[in-house]
Amino acid sequence: MKTPRIHLLTLLAASSLFASLARADETSYAKILKERDAVLSQILTAREARLATGGLDEEAVPSARLALYSFRRNTAPSKAEKLKQQELIVAVYEKKLAMLRSRSAAGTVGREDVLLATDSLLQAQQTLEELRLNEKRANQSSEPTPTSVTTPAA
């Protein structure tokens, strides 16, 4: 049974429309990601400037860094970039824990604050190790499997 030309033209037009809509959606998405990254970067810069002048508490800057690094990790196009951002997140939590431990030793913060910071660091480290394991598994599955080579008898 032959399909009338009008049906073929309709199918062709519809598939072209869907393809262009998909590209438009990807373009819109990329634009949103770029804009959000810029906004989070500006928030971090503003908080760092306010902290330098004494107009902000110390928690605001690490919070802004974590928001930026988490966003970048979650939207990273490659596994290597996800790992890099997660390493930055771990570093923020390590610095925060060190600060709280010194304050705890001085008696200005309680043990619970140190425990909560320790948990946050462990959670970040857990995520980092999961990313590393996933990358290692992906690399192993993409490697060619060794084949046995037989040598002819002399």
Short mmCIF file of N, CA and C in Angstrom, two decimals:
data_model
loop_
_atom_site.label_atom_id
_atom_site.label_comp_id
_atom_site.label_asym_id
_atom_site.label_seq_id
_atom_site.Cartn_x
_atom_site.Cartn_y
_atom_site.Cartn_z
N MET A 1 0.85 -1.18 0.00
CA MET A 1 0.00 0.00 0.00
C MET A 1 0.89 1.24 0.00
N LYS A 2 0.60 2.16 -0.90
CA LYS A 2 1.40 3.36 -1.02
C LYS A 2 0.87 4.44 -0.09
N THR A 3 1.80 5.13 0.55
CA THR A 3 1.42 6.24 1.40
C THR A 3 1.35 7.48 0.54
N PRO A 4 0.26 8.20 0.64
CA PRO A 4 0.15 9.42 -0.16
C PRO A 4 1.27 10.40 0.19
N ARG A 5 1.65 11.18 -0.79
CA ARG A 5 2.74 12.14 -0.60
C ARG A 5 2.45 13.13 0.51
N ILE A 6 1.21 13.48 0.68
CA ILE A 6 0.88 14.46 1.72
C ILE A 6 1.21 13.92 3.11
N HIS A 7 1.01 12.61 3.30
CA HIS A 7 1.36 12.02 4.60
C HIS A 7 2.87 12.04 4.81
N LEU A 8 3.62 11.75 3.77
CA LEU A 8 5.08 11.79 3.88
C LEU A 8 5.57 13.20 4.18
N LEU A 9 4.99 14.18 3.50
CA LEU A 9 5.36 15.57 3.75
C LEU A 9 4.99 15.99 5.17
N THR A 10 3.84 15.52 5.64
CA THR A 10 3.40 15.84 7.01
C THR A 10 4.36 15.23 8.03
N LEU A 11 4.74 13.98 7.82
CA LEU A 11 5.68 13.32 8.72
C LEU A 11 7.04 14.03 8.72
N LEU A 12 7.50 14.41 7.56
CA LEU A 12 8.76 15.11 7.45
C LEU A 12 8.71 16.45 8.17
N ALA A 13 7.64 17.19 7.98
CA ALA A 13 7.49 18.49 8.63
C ALA A 13 7.40 18.33 10.14
N ALA A 14 6.65 17.32 10.60
CA ALA A 14 6.51 17.11 12.03
C ALA A 14 7.84 16.73 12.66
N SER A 15 8.61 15.85 12.02
CA SER A 15 9.90 15.46 12.59
C SER A 15 10.87 16.63 12.60
N SER A 16 10.83 17.48 11.59
CA SER A 16 11.68 18.68 11.58
C SER A 16 11.30 19.62 12.71
N LEU A 17 10.00 19.77 12.94
CA LEU A 17 9.52 20.63 14.02
C LEU A 17 9.98 20.11 15.37
N PHE A 18 9.84 18.81 15.60
CA PHE A 18 10.25 18.23 16.87
C PHE A 18 11.76 18.38 17.08
N ALA A 19 12.53 18.21 16.03
CA ALA A 19 13.98 18.36 16.14
C ALA A 19 14.35 19.80 16.49
N SER A 20 13.68 20.76 15.87
CA SER A 20 14.00 22.16 16.17
C SER A 20 13.54 22.53 17.58
N LEU A 21 12.43 21.96 18.05
CA LEU A 21 11.99 22.22 19.42
C LEU A 21 12.99 21.64 20.43
N ALA A 22 13.51 20.46 20.13
CA ALA A 22 14.50 19.86 21.02
C ALA A 22 15.75 20.73 21.11
N ARG A 23 16.20 21.26 19.97
CA ARG A 23 17.36 22.16 19.99
C ARG A 23 17.05 23.44 20.77
N ALA A 24 15.83 23.95 20.61
CA ALA A 24 15.45 25.16 21.34
C ALA A 24 15.43 24.89 22.84
N ASP A 25 14.92 23.70 23.24
CA ASP A 25 14.91 23.35 24.66
C ASP A 25 16.32 23.23 25.20
N GLU A 26 17.22 22.62 24.45
CA GLU A 26 18.61 22.50 24.88
C GLU A 26 19.27 23.87 25.00
N THR A 27 18.96 24.76 24.07
CA THR A 27 19.52 26.10 24.11
C THR A 27 19.00 26.85 25.34
N SER A 28 17.71 26.73 25.62
CA SER A 28 17.13 27.39 26.80
C SER A 28 17.75 26.84 28.08
N TYR A 29 17.91 25.53 28.13
CA TYR A 29 18.50 24.88 29.30
C TYR A 29 19.93 25.36 29.51
N ALA A 30 20.72 25.38 28.45
CA ALA A 30 22.10 25.83 28.55
C ALA A 30 22.17 27.28 29.01
N LYS A 31 21.25 28.09 28.53
CA LYS A 31 21.22 29.50 28.92
C LYS A 31 20.91 29.64 30.41
N ILE A 32 19.97 28.84 30.90
CA ILE A 32 19.62 28.87 32.33
C ILE A 32 20.81 28.44 33.17
N LEU A 33 21.48 27.37 32.76
CA LEU A 33 22.65 26.89 33.51
C LEU A 33 23.74 27.95 33.58
N LYS A 34 24.00 28.59 32.45
CA LYS A 34 25.03 29.62 32.40
C LYS A 34 24.67 30.80 33.30
N GLU A 35 23.41 31.20 33.25
CA GLU A 35 22.97 32.33 34.06
C GLU A 35 23.02 32.00 35.55
N ARG A 36 22.60 30.77 35.90
CA ARG A 36 22.62 30.38 37.31
C ARG A 36 24.05 30.31 37.84
N ASP A 37 24.97 29.79 37.03
CA ASP A 37 26.38 29.74 37.43
C ASP A 37 26.89 31.16 37.68
N ALA A 38 26.54 32.07 36.81
CA ALA A 38 26.98 33.47 36.97
C ALA A 38 26.40 34.08 38.25
N VAL A 39 25.13 33.81 38.53
CA VAL A 39 24.50 34.35 39.74
C VAL A 39 25.16 33.79 40.99
N LEU A 40 25.37 32.47 41.03
CA LEU A 40 26.01 31.87 42.20
C LEU A 40 27.44 32.39 42.38
N SER A 41 28.15 32.60 41.29
CA SER A 41 29.50 33.17 41.36
C SER A 41 29.47 34.58 41.91
N GLN A 42 28.50 35.37 41.49
CA GLN A 42 28.38 36.75 41.99
C GLN A 42 28.01 36.76 43.47
N ILE A 43 27.18 35.84 43.90
CA ILE A 43 26.83 35.75 45.33
C ILE A 43 28.09 35.45 46.14
N LEU A 44 28.89 34.49 45.67
CA LEU A 44 30.13 34.15 46.38
C LEU A 44 31.07 35.35 46.44
N THR A 45 31.25 36.03 45.33
CA THR A 45 32.14 37.20 45.29
C THR A 45 31.65 38.29 46.24
N ALA A 46 30.34 38.52 46.25
CA ALA A 46 29.78 39.55 47.13
C ALA A 46 29.98 39.19 48.60
N ARG A 47 29.78 37.92 48.93
CA ARG A 47 29.94 37.49 50.32
C ARG A 47 31.41 37.55 50.75
N GLU A 48 32.32 37.19 49.85
CA GLU A 48 33.74 37.29 50.18
C GLU A 48 34.12 38.75 50.45
N ALA A 49 33.59 39.66 49.66
CA ALA A 49 33.89 41.08 49.84
C ALA A 49 33.32 41.59 51.16
N ARG A 50 32.11 41.17 51.48
CA ARG A 50 31.50 41.60 52.75
C ARG A 50 32.23 41.01 53.94
N LEU A 51 32.69 39.78 53.82
CA LEU A 51 33.44 39.16 54.92
C LEU A 51 34.76 39.89 55.14
N ALA A 52 35.41 40.30 54.07
CA ALA A 52 36.69 41.01 54.17
C ALA A 52 36.54 42.33 54.91
N THR A 53 35.38 42.94 54.84
CA THR A 53 35.17 44.22 55.53
C THR A 53 34.53 44.02 56.90
N GLY A 54 34.32 42.74 57.28
CA GLY A 54 33.76 42.46 58.60
C GLY A 54 32.25 42.58 58.66
N GLY A 55 31.59 42.65 57.53
CA GLY A 55 30.14 42.83 57.53
C GLY A 55 29.35 41.54 57.35
N LEU A 56 29.98 40.39 57.60
CA LEU A 56 29.30 39.12 57.36
C LEU A 56 29.90 38.05 58.26
N ASP A 57 29.06 37.11 58.69
CA ASP A 57 29.60 36.03 59.51
C ASP A 57 30.34 35.02 58.62
N GLU A 58 31.19 34.23 59.23
CA GLU A 58 32.06 33.32 58.51
C GLU A 58 31.32 32.18 57.81
N GLU A 59 30.12 31.87 58.23
CA GLU A 59 29.36 30.77 57.64
C GLU A 59 28.82 31.10 56.26
N ALA A 60 28.64 32.36 55.95
CA ALA A 60 28.02 32.76 54.69
C ALA A 60 28.88 32.44 53.47
N VAL A 61 30.19 32.59 53.59
CA VAL A 61 31.08 32.33 52.45
C VAL A 61 31.15 30.83 52.13
N PRO A 62 31.40 29.96 53.12
CA PRO A 62 31.39 28.53 52.80
C PRO A 62 30.05 28.06 52.25
N SER A 63 28.97 28.62 52.75
CA SER A 63 27.64 28.27 52.25
C SER A 63 27.50 28.63 50.77
N ALA A 64 27.99 29.80 50.39
CA ALA A 64 27.94 30.22 48.99
C ALA A 64 28.85 29.35 48.13
N ARG A 65 30.02 29.00 48.66
CA ARG A 65 30.93 28.11 47.91
C ARG A 65 30.28 26.75 47.68
N LEU A 66 29.66 26.21 48.72
CA LEU A 66 29.00 24.90 48.59
C LEU A 66 27.87 24.94 47.58
N ALA A 67 27.12 26.01 47.57
CA ALA A 67 26.03 26.14 46.59
C ALA A 67 26.58 26.16 45.17
N LEU A 68 27.65 26.93 44.95
CA LEU A 68 28.25 27.03 43.63
C LEU A 68 28.88 25.70 43.20
N TYR A 69 29.68 25.10 44.07
CA TYR A 69 30.35 23.85 43.71
C TYR A 69 29.36 22.71 43.52
N SER A 70 28.32 22.67 44.33
CA SER A 70 27.30 21.61 44.18
C SER A 70 26.55 21.77 42.87
N PHE A 71 26.21 23.00 42.54
CA PHE A 71 25.55 23.26 41.25
C PHE A 71 26.44 22.81 40.10
N ARG A 72 27.70 23.19 40.15
CA ARG A 72 28.62 22.83 39.07
C ARG A 72 28.82 21.31 38.99
N ARG A 73 28.88 20.66 40.14
CA ARG A 73 29.02 19.20 40.13
C ARG A 73 27.78 18.55 39.50
N ASN A 74 26.62 19.02 39.91
CA ASN A 74 25.37 18.43 39.43
C ASN A 74 25.12 18.65 37.95
N THR A 75 25.71 19.69 37.39
CA THR A 75 25.49 20.00 35.97
C THR A 75 26.71 19.76 35.11
N ALA A 76 27.75 19.21 35.70
CA ALA A 76 29.00 18.99 34.96
C ALA A 76 28.78 18.01 33.81
N PRO A 77 29.35 18.32 32.65
CA PRO A 77 29.15 17.44 31.49
C PRO A 77 30.02 16.19 31.52
N SER A 78 31.09 16.20 32.33
CA SER A 78 31.99 15.05 32.34
C SER A 78 32.18 14.55 33.76
N LYS A 79 32.56 13.29 33.86
CA LYS A 79 32.83 12.69 35.17
C LYS A 79 34.03 13.34 35.83
N ALA A 80 35.02 13.70 35.03
CA ALA A 80 36.21 14.36 35.58
C ALA A 80 35.84 15.70 36.22
N GLU A 81 34.96 16.45 35.59
CA GLU A 81 34.54 17.73 36.15
C GLU A 81 33.69 17.53 37.41
N LYS A 82 32.86 16.50 37.43
CA LYS A 82 32.08 16.18 38.63
C LYS A 82 33.03 15.88 39.80
N LEU A 83 34.06 15.08 39.52
CA LEU A 83 35.06 14.76 40.55
C LEU A 83 35.76 16.02 41.06
N LYS A 84 36.15 16.89 40.14
CA LYS A 84 36.85 18.12 40.52
C LYS A 84 35.98 18.97 41.45
N GLN A 85 34.72 19.12 41.11
CA GLN A 85 33.82 19.93 41.93
C GLN A 85 33.58 19.28 43.29
N GLN A 86 33.47 17.95 43.31
CA GLN A 86 33.27 17.26 44.58
C GLN A 86 34.50 17.38 45.46
N GLU A 87 35.67 17.38 44.88
CA GLU A 87 36.90 17.58 45.65
C GLU A 87 36.90 18.98 46.28
N LEU A 88 36.40 19.96 45.57
CA LEU A 88 36.30 21.31 46.13
C LEU A 88 35.30 21.34 47.29
N ILE A 89 34.22 20.60 47.15
CA ILE A 89 33.21 20.52 48.21
C ILE A 89 33.83 19.90 49.46
N VAL A 90 34.57 18.80 49.29
CA VAL A 90 35.24 18.15 50.42
C VAL A 90 36.19 19.14 51.11
N ALA A 91 36.92 19.90 50.33
CA ALA A 91 37.86 20.87 50.90
C ALA A 91 37.14 21.92 51.75
N VAL A 92 35.97 22.37 51.30
CA VAL A 92 35.20 23.34 52.09
C VAL A 92 34.80 22.73 53.43
N TYR A 93 34.32 21.49 53.39
CA TYR A 93 33.91 20.83 54.64
C TYR A 93 35.11 20.55 55.56
N GLU A 94 36.26 20.22 54.99
CA GLU A 94 37.46 20.00 55.80
C GLU A 94 37.85 21.29 56.53
N LYS A 95 37.81 22.39 55.81
CA LYS A 95 38.17 23.69 56.41
C LYS A 95 37.16 24.07 57.50
N LYS A 96 35.90 23.82 57.24
CA LYS A 96 34.86 24.14 58.22
C LYS A 96 35.03 23.29 59.48
N LEU A 97 35.33 22.01 59.31
CA LEU A 97 35.53 21.14 60.46
C LEU A 97 36.75 21.57 61.27
N ALA A 98 37.83 21.91 60.60
CA ALA A 98 39.03 22.36 61.31
C ALA A 98 38.74 23.62 62.13
N MET A 99 37.98 24.54 61.55
CA MET A 99 37.63 25.76 62.26
C MET A 99 36.78 25.44 63.50
N LEU A 100 35.80 24.54 63.33
CA LEU A 100 34.95 24.20 64.47
C LEU A 100 35.71 23.44 65.56
N ARG A 101 36.66 22.61 65.16
CA ARG A 101 37.46 21.90 66.17
C ARG A 101 38.28 22.88 67.00
N SER A 102 38.85 23.89 66.35
CA SER A 102 39.64 24.87 67.12
C SER A 102 38.73 25.69 68.02
N ARG A 103 37.54 26.01 67.56
CA ARG A 103 36.59 26.74 68.40
C ARG A 103 36.12 25.87 69.57
N SER A 104 35.96 24.58 69.29
CA SER A 104 35.54 23.66 70.36
C SER A 104 36.61 23.57 71.43
N ALA A 105 37.86 23.53 71.00
CA ALA A 105 38.96 23.48 71.96
C ALA A 105 39.00 24.75 72.81
N ALA A 106 38.59 25.86 72.21
CA ALA A 106 38.56 27.13 72.95
C ALA A 106 37.28 27.27 73.77
N GLY A 107 36.34 26.34 73.57
CA GLY A 107 35.11 26.36 74.35
C GLY A 107 34.02 27.25 73.79
N THR A 108 34.15 27.70 72.54
CA THR A 108 33.13 28.61 71.99
C THR A 108 32.04 27.90 71.18
N VAL A 109 32.27 26.63 70.84
CA VAL A 109 31.21 25.85 70.20
C VAL A 109 31.13 24.50 70.89
N GLY A 110 29.98 23.88 70.77
CA GLY A 110 29.76 22.61 71.45
C GLY A 110 30.16 21.40 70.61
N ARG A 111 30.16 20.27 71.25
CA ARG A 111 30.53 19.00 70.61
C ARG A 111 29.57 18.65 69.48
N GLU A 112 28.31 18.96 69.64
CA GLU A 112 27.32 18.64 68.61
C GLU A 112 27.63 19.35 67.29
N ASP A 113 28.09 20.58 67.39
CA ASP A 113 28.47 21.32 66.17
C ASP A 113 29.62 20.61 65.45
N VAL A 114 30.58 20.12 66.21
CA VAL A 114 31.71 19.39 65.62
C VAL A 114 31.22 18.08 65.00
N LEU A 115 30.32 17.39 65.68
CA LEU A 115 29.77 16.13 65.14
C LEU A 115 28.99 16.37 63.84
N LEU A 116 28.20 17.42 63.80
CA LEU A 116 27.45 17.74 62.58
C LEU A 116 28.38 18.07 61.42
N ALA A 117 29.44 18.82 61.71
CA ALA A 117 30.42 19.15 60.67
C ALA A 117 31.17 17.91 60.21
N THR A 118 31.45 17.01 61.15
CA THR A 118 32.11 15.75 60.80
C THR A 118 31.21 14.92 59.88
N ASP A 119 29.93 14.86 60.21
CA ASP A 119 28.99 14.13 59.36
C ASP A 119 28.92 14.73 57.96
N SER A 120 28.88 16.05 57.87
CA SER A 120 28.84 16.70 56.56
C SER A 120 30.09 16.38 55.74
N LEU A 121 31.25 16.39 56.40
CA LEU A 121 32.49 16.04 55.70
C LEU A 121 32.46 14.58 55.24
N LEU A 122 32.03 13.69 56.11
CA LEU A 122 31.97 12.27 55.74
C LEU A 122 31.00 12.03 54.58
N GLN A 123 29.90 12.74 54.59
CA GLN A 123 28.94 12.62 53.49
C GLN A 123 29.57 13.10 52.18
N ALA A 124 30.29 14.19 52.22
CA ALA A 124 30.95 14.71 51.02
C ALA A 124 32.04 13.75 50.55
N GLN A 125 32.78 13.18 51.49
CA GLN A 125 33.81 12.20 51.12
C GLN A 125 33.18 10.94 50.54
N GLN A 126 32.05 10.53 51.10
CA GLN A 126 31.33 9.37 50.56
C GLN A 126 30.91 9.61 49.12
N THR A 127 30.38 10.78 48.84
CA THR A 127 29.98 11.12 47.47
C THR A 127 31.19 11.13 46.55
N LEU A 128 32.31 11.66 47.03
CA LEU A 128 33.53 11.68 46.23
C LEU A 128 33.98 10.26 45.89
N GLU A 129 33.97 9.39 46.87
CA GLU A 129 34.39 8.01 46.62
C GLU A 129 33.43 7.29 45.69
N GLU A 130 32.14 7.59 45.80
CA GLU A 130 31.16 6.99 44.88
C GLU A 130 31.43 7.44 43.45
N LEU A 131 31.73 8.72 43.28
CA LEU A 131 32.06 9.22 41.95
C LEU A 131 33.32 8.55 41.40
N ARG A 132 34.32 8.39 42.26
CA ARG A 132 35.56 7.74 41.84
C ARG A 132 35.31 6.28 41.45
N LEU A 133 34.51 5.58 42.25
CA LEU A 133 34.20 4.18 41.94
C LEU A 133 33.43 4.07 40.63
N ASN A 134 32.48 4.96 40.42
CA ASN A 134 31.71 4.95 39.17
C ASN A 134 32.62 5.20 37.97
N GLU A 135 33.56 6.13 38.13
CA GLU A 135 34.49 6.40 37.03
C GLU A 135 35.39 5.19 36.78
N LYS A 136 35.85 4.57 37.86
CA LYS A 136 36.72 3.40 37.72
C LYS A 136 35.97 2.26 37.03
N ARG A 137 34.73 2.04 37.42
CA ARG A 137 33.92 0.98 36.79
C ARG A 137 33.67 1.29 35.31
N ALA A 138 33.41 2.54 35.01
CA ALA A 138 33.17 2.92 33.62
C ALA A 138 34.43 2.71 32.79
N ASN A 139 35.59 3.05 33.36
CA ASN A 139 36.85 2.86 32.64
C ASN A 139 37.16 1.39 32.44
N GLN A 140 36.84 0.58 33.44
CA GLN A 140 37.09 -0.86 33.33
C GLN A 140 36.17 -1.50 32.28
N SER A 141 34.94 -1.04 32.22
CA SER A 141 34.01 -1.65 31.26
C SER A 141 34.30 -1.21 29.83
N SER A 142 35.00 -0.09 29.66
CA SER A 142 35.31 0.38 28.31
C SER A 142 36.64 -0.18 27.79
N GLU A 143 37.43 -0.77 28.69
CA GLU A 143 38.70 -1.35 28.27
C GLU A 143 38.44 -2.67 27.55
N PRO A 144 39.21 -2.94 26.52
CA PRO A 144 39.03 -4.23 25.84
C PRO A 144 39.45 -5.37 26.76
N THR A 145 38.73 -6.45 26.68
CA THR A 145 39.05 -7.58 27.52
C THR A 145 40.20 -8.35 26.90
N PRO A 146 41.13 -8.80 27.73
CA PRO A 146 42.28 -9.52 27.17
C PRO A 146 41.83 -10.86 26.58
N THR A 147 42.43 -11.22 25.51
CA THR A 147 42.13 -12.51 24.88
C THR A 147 43.32 -13.41 25.05
N SER A 148 43.05 -14.67 25.15
CA SER A 148 44.18 -15.59 25.31
C SER A 148 44.84 -15.80 23.96
N VAL A 149 46.12 -15.80 23.98
CA VAL A 149 46.90 -15.98 22.76
C VAL A 149 47.57 -17.34 22.84
N THR A 150 47.37 -18.13 21.83
CA THR A 150 48.04 -19.43 21.81
C THR A 150 49.17 -19.38 20.81
N THR A 151 50.25 -19.94 21.21
CA THR A 151 51.40 -19.98 20.30
C THR A 151 51.49 -21.38 19.71
N PRO A 152 51.79 -21.46 18.45
CA PRO A 152 51.87 -22.77 17.85
C PRO A 152 53.07 -23.56 18.42
N ALA A 153 52.89 -24.85 18.53
CA ALA A 153 53.97 -25.71 19.04
C ALA A 153 55.09 -25.75 18.01
N ALA A 154 56.30 -25.80 18.51
CA ALA A 154 57.46 -25.79 17.59
C ALA A 154 57.75 -27.12 16.99
#
